[in-house]
Amino acid sequence: MAIDIRKVTVLGTGVLGSQIAYQTAFRGFDVTAYDINEPALEAARERFAKLAAAYIAEVPGAAGGKAEQTASGIALTTDLAEAVKDADLVIEAVPEVLTLKQEIYRHLGEVSPERTIFATNSSTLLPSDIKDSTGRPDKFLALHFANQVWKFNTAEIMGTTDTDPAVFRALVDFAEAIGMVPIEVHKEKAGYVLNSLLVPFLNSAMALGAGGYADPEAVDKTWRIATGAPMGPFQILDVIGLTTPYNILAHGDEDAQRLAAWLKDNYIDKGKLGIATGEGFYRYSA
Ligand code: NAD
């Protein structure tokens, strides 16, 4: 029998958790969001209000009350057992710290109904790193969203060798039902599909810039004209913000550290962090 998903609980209401909860509720599912304390829930209410405004501006059908109703329809709680008591699916979007996630899954496994499926939105951890903490590895997998889920609507689905194929299928159907394009990843792969492509691409672009081979503008122009892509790698880096790639490169091998130093000396130390600060590789007007 196909697995029916109606009630969804989202753990963590930060950048991604708030978007996942909102998008899922917008598509008609019954959504509860959990976070650790009252200030975090207050921040969630503010995030939902901002998302409502973004949806009204950008998503067909959101105006005329639906966007606000979506925000007010999401149940918020700091009680984990209460949050998951009827959940068909729990989507976890808590900070990217392995030990923290493992601890949450241990607790979650104890308080959730037996049928509940657990999905992690982790960007860099493999589900195998977490599965033993869940107490139900057959009902555990990764469901990975991209920031700004309403427009960058991929959902990468990746299980472990223990994941029940029926659970995997159910998540593919669920992703589609909430307006995502499901991307099936057949084996565990750090970076899924998107970051397996994007990270080496961005690093190659930075190596051209840092090595003095070509200016960022020339690299971007080449990519746009020769492939028809709308943005070049340095434009993408400005959207992401330079701090995240810097932090990753700074912990890498010698080549990576050279790129990190180039980013730091030429951009980060000058406050050029990307679109968010008004300047990165390019300058942006407010
Ligand atoms: P964030 O820091 O914005 O939000 C994390 C939320 O988790 C906060 O609201 C925090 O209060 C809450 N939290 C902390 N401890 C908790 C606990 N014990 N139980 C429940 N909630 C707790 O983080 P984020 O950027 O939303 O990232 C969350 C996850 O999503 C990470 O695994 C990250 O890899 C992944 N992700 C992030 C992005 C992105 O662009 N930010 C994209 C895809 C995936």
PDB file of N, CA and C in Angstrom, residues 239-272:
ATOM      1  N   VAL A 239      25.697  35.870  -5.238  1.00  0.00           N
ATOM      2  CA  VAL A 239      24.369  35.531  -4.708  1.00  0.00           C
ATOM      3  C   VAL A 239      24.512  34.683  -3.440  1.00  0.00           C
ATOM      4  N   ILE A 240      25.400  33.690  -3.487  1.00  0.00           N
ATOM      5  CA  ILE A 240      25.592  32.796  -2.334  1.00  0.00           C
ATOM      6  C   ILE A 240      26.148  33.579  -1.146  1.00  0.00           C
ATOM      7  N   GLY A 241      27.019  34.539  -1.447  1.00  0.00           N
ATOM      8  CA  GLY A 241      27.766  35.239  -0.394  1.00  0.00           C
ATOM      9  C   GLY A 241      29.134  34.577  -0.288  1.00  0.00           C
ATOM     10  N   LEU A 242      30.191  35.393  -0.078  1.00  0.00           N
ATOM     11  CA  LEU A 242      31.555  34.850  -0.160  1.00  0.00           C
ATOM     12  C   LEU A 242      32.000  34.135   1.115  1.00  0.00           C
ATOM     13  N   THR A 243      31.260  34.328   2.206  1.00  0.00           N
ATOM     14  CA  THR A 243      31.703  33.763   3.490  1.00  0.00           C
ATOM     15  C   THR A 243      31.622  32.237   3.491  1.00  0.00           C
ATOM     16  N   THR A 244      30.538  31.679   2.959  1.00  0.00           N
ATOM     17  CA  THR A 244      30.392  30.215   2.967  1.00  0.00           C
ATOM     18  C   THR A 244      31.500  29.541   2.160  1.00  0.00           C
ATOM     19  N   PRO A 245      31.727  29.936   0.885  1.00  0.00           N
ATOM     20  CA  PRO A 245      32.850  29.304   0.164  1.00  0.00           C
ATOM     21  C   PRO A 245      34.187  29.527   0.857  1.00  0.00           C
ATOM     22  N   TYR A 246      34.380  30.726   1.442  1.00  0.00           N
ATOM     23  CA  TYR A 246      35.637  30.989   2.147  1.00  0.00           C
ATOM     24  C   TYR A 246      35.841  29.981   3.283  1.00  0.00           C
ATOM     25  N   ASN A 247      34.794  29.785   4.093  1.00  0.00           N
ATOM     26  CA  ASN A 247      34.918  28.868   5.238  1.00  0.00           C
ATOM     27  C   ASN A 247      35.233  27.452   4.792  1.00  0.00           C
ATOM     28  N   ILE A 248      34.637  27.029   3.691  1.00  0.00           N
ATOM     29  CA  ILE A 248      34.891  25.665   3.199  1.00  0.00           C
ATOM     30  C   ILE A 248      36.324  25.559   2.666  1.00  0.00           C
ATOM     31  N   LEU A 249      36.748  26.553   1.867  1.00  0.00           N
ATOM     32  CA  LEU A 249      38.088  26.511   1.266  1.00  0.00           C
ATOM     33  C   LEU A 249      39.179  26.608   2.331  1.00  0.00           C
ATOM     34  N   ALA A 250      38.933  27.402   3.363  1.00  0.00           N
ATOM     35  CA  ALA A 250      39.953  27.614   4.397  1.00  0.00           C
ATOM     36  C   ALA A 250      40.286  26.321   5.140  1.00  0.00           C
ATOM     37  N   HIS A 251      39.361  25.354   5.114  1.00  0.00           N
ATOM     38  CA  HIS A 251      39.610  24.062   5.763  1.00  0.00           C
ATOM     39  C   HIS A 251      40.086  22.995   4.780  1.00  0.00           C
ATOM     40  N   GLY A 252      40.370  23.398   3.540  1.00  0.00           N
ATOM     41  CA  GLY A 252      40.732  22.411   2.518  1.00  0.00           C
ATOM     42  C   GLY A 252      42.228  22.234   2.365  1.00  0.00           C
ATOM     43  N   ASP A 253      42.643  21.645   1.230  1.00  0.00           N
ATOM     44  CA  ASP A 253      44.066  21.377   0.982  1.00  0.00           C
ATOM     45  C   ASP A 253      44.787  22.682   0.605  1.00  0.00           C
ATOM     46  N   GLU A 254      46.059  22.544   0.188  1.00  0.00           N
ATOM     47  CA  GLU A 254      46.887  23.726  -0.088  1.00  0.00           C
ATOM     48  C   GLU A 254      46.284  24.606  -1.178  1.00  0.00           C
ATOM     49  N   ASP A 255      45.809  23.973  -2.257  1.00  0.00           N
ATOM     50  CA  ASP A 255      45.205  24.740  -3.363  1.00  0.00           C
ATOM     51  C   ASP A 255      43.975  25.501  -2.874  1.00  0.00           C
ATOM     52  N   ALA A 256      43.158  24.808  -2.086  1.00  0.00           N
ATOM     53  CA  ALA A 256      41.934  25.435  -1.572  1.00  0.00           C
ATOM     54  C   ALA A 256      42.293  26.622  -0.684  1.00  0.00           C
ATOM     55  N   GLN A 257      43.329  26.444   0.114  1.00  0.00           N
ATOM     56  CA  GLN A 257      43.719  27.535   1.026  1.00  0.00           C
ATOM     57  C   GLN A 257      44.254  28.750   0.265  1.00  0.00           C
ATOM     58  N   ARG A 258      44.882  28.493  -0.897  1.00  0.00           N
ATOM     59  CA  ARG A 258      45.323  29.628  -1.737  1.00  0.00           C
ATOM     60  C   ARG A 258      44.116  30.431  -2.228  1.00  0.00           C
ATOM     61  N   LEU A 259      43.067  29.716  -2.623  1.00  0.00           N
ATOM     62  CA  LEU A 259      41.852  30.405  -3.068  1.00  0.00           C
ATOM     63  C   LEU A 259      41.209  31.163  -1.910  1.00  0.00           C
ATOM     64  N   ALA A 260      41.224  30.530  -0.723  1.00  0.00           N
ATOM     65  CA  ALA A 260      40.644  31.191   0.459  1.00  0.00           C
ATOM     66  C   ALA A 260      41.392  32.495   0.747  1.00  0.00           C
ATOM     67  N   ALA A 261      42.726  32.456   0.658  1.00  0.00           N
ATOM     68  CA  ALA A 261      43.532  33.651   0.941  1.00  0.00           C
ATOM     69  C   ALA A 261      43.227  34.747  -0.084  1.00  0.00           C
ATOM     70  N   TRP A 262      43.059  34.361  -1.321  1.00  0.00           N
ATOM     71  CA  TRP A 262      42.727  35.339  -2.380  1.00  0.00           C
ATOM     72  C   TRP A 262      41.370  35.998  -2.100  1.00  0.00           C
ATOM     73  N   LEU A 263      40.401  35.167  -1.717  1.00  0.00           N
ATOM     74  CA  LEU A 263      39.077  35.713  -1.386  1.00  0.00           C
ATOM     75  C   LEU A 263      39.167  36.675  -0.211  1.00  0.00           C
ATOM     76  N   LYS A 264      39.938  36.268   0.794  1.00  0.00           N
ATOM     77  CA  LYS A 264      40.035  37.068   2.018  1.00  0.00           C
ATOM     78  C   LYS A 264      40.718  38.418   1.739  1.00  0.00           C
ATOM     79  N   ASP A 265      41.896  38.372   1.096  1.00  0.00           N
ATOM     80  CA  ASP A 265      42.670  39.600   0.893  1.00  0.00           C
ATOM     81  C   ASP A 265      41.963  40.581  -0.039  1.00  0.00           C
ATOM     82  N   ASN A 266      41.341  40.066  -1.079  1.00  0.00           N
ATOM     83  CA  ASN A 266      40.803  40.958  -2.111  1.00  0.00           C
ATOM     84  C   ASN A 266      39.348  41.341  -1.904  1.00  0.00           C
ATOM     85  N   TYR A 267      38.623  40.532  -1.153  1.00  0.00           N
ATOM     86  CA  TYR A 267      37.171  40.770  -1.055  1.00  0.00           C
ATOM     87  C   TYR A 267      36.684  40.812   0.396  1.00  0.00           C
ATOM     88  N   ILE A 268      36.877  39.723   1.129  1.00  0.00           N
ATOM     89  CA  ILE A 268      36.263  39.624   2.457  1.00  0.00           C
ATOM     90  C   ILE A 268      36.790  40.705   3.400  1.00  0.00           C
ATOM     91  N   ASP A 269      38.103  40.892   3.446  1.00  0.00           N
ATOM     92  CA  ASP A 269      38.673  41.912   4.339  1.00  0.00           C
ATOM     93  C   ASP A 269      38.268  43.323   3.929  1.00  0.00           C
ATOM     94  N   LYS A 270      37.804  43.495   2.708  1.00  0.00           N
ATOM     95  CA  LYS A 270      37.346  44.824   2.243  1.00  0.00           C
ATOM     96  C   LYS A 270      35.836  44.963   2.374  1.00  0.00           C
ATOM     97  N   GLY A 271      35.204  43.982   3.048  1.00  0.00           N
ATOM     98  CA  GLY A 271      33.751  44.046   3.260  1.00  0.00           C
ATOM     99  C   GLY A 271      32.951  43.689   2.031  1.00  0.00           C
ATOM    100  N   LYS A 272      33.629  43.157   1.013  1.00  0.00           N
ATOM    101  CA  LYS A 272      32.921  42.775  -0.219  1.00  0.00           C
ATOM    102  C   LYS A 272      32.483  41.314  -0.092  1.00  0.00           C
TER     103      LYS A 272
END
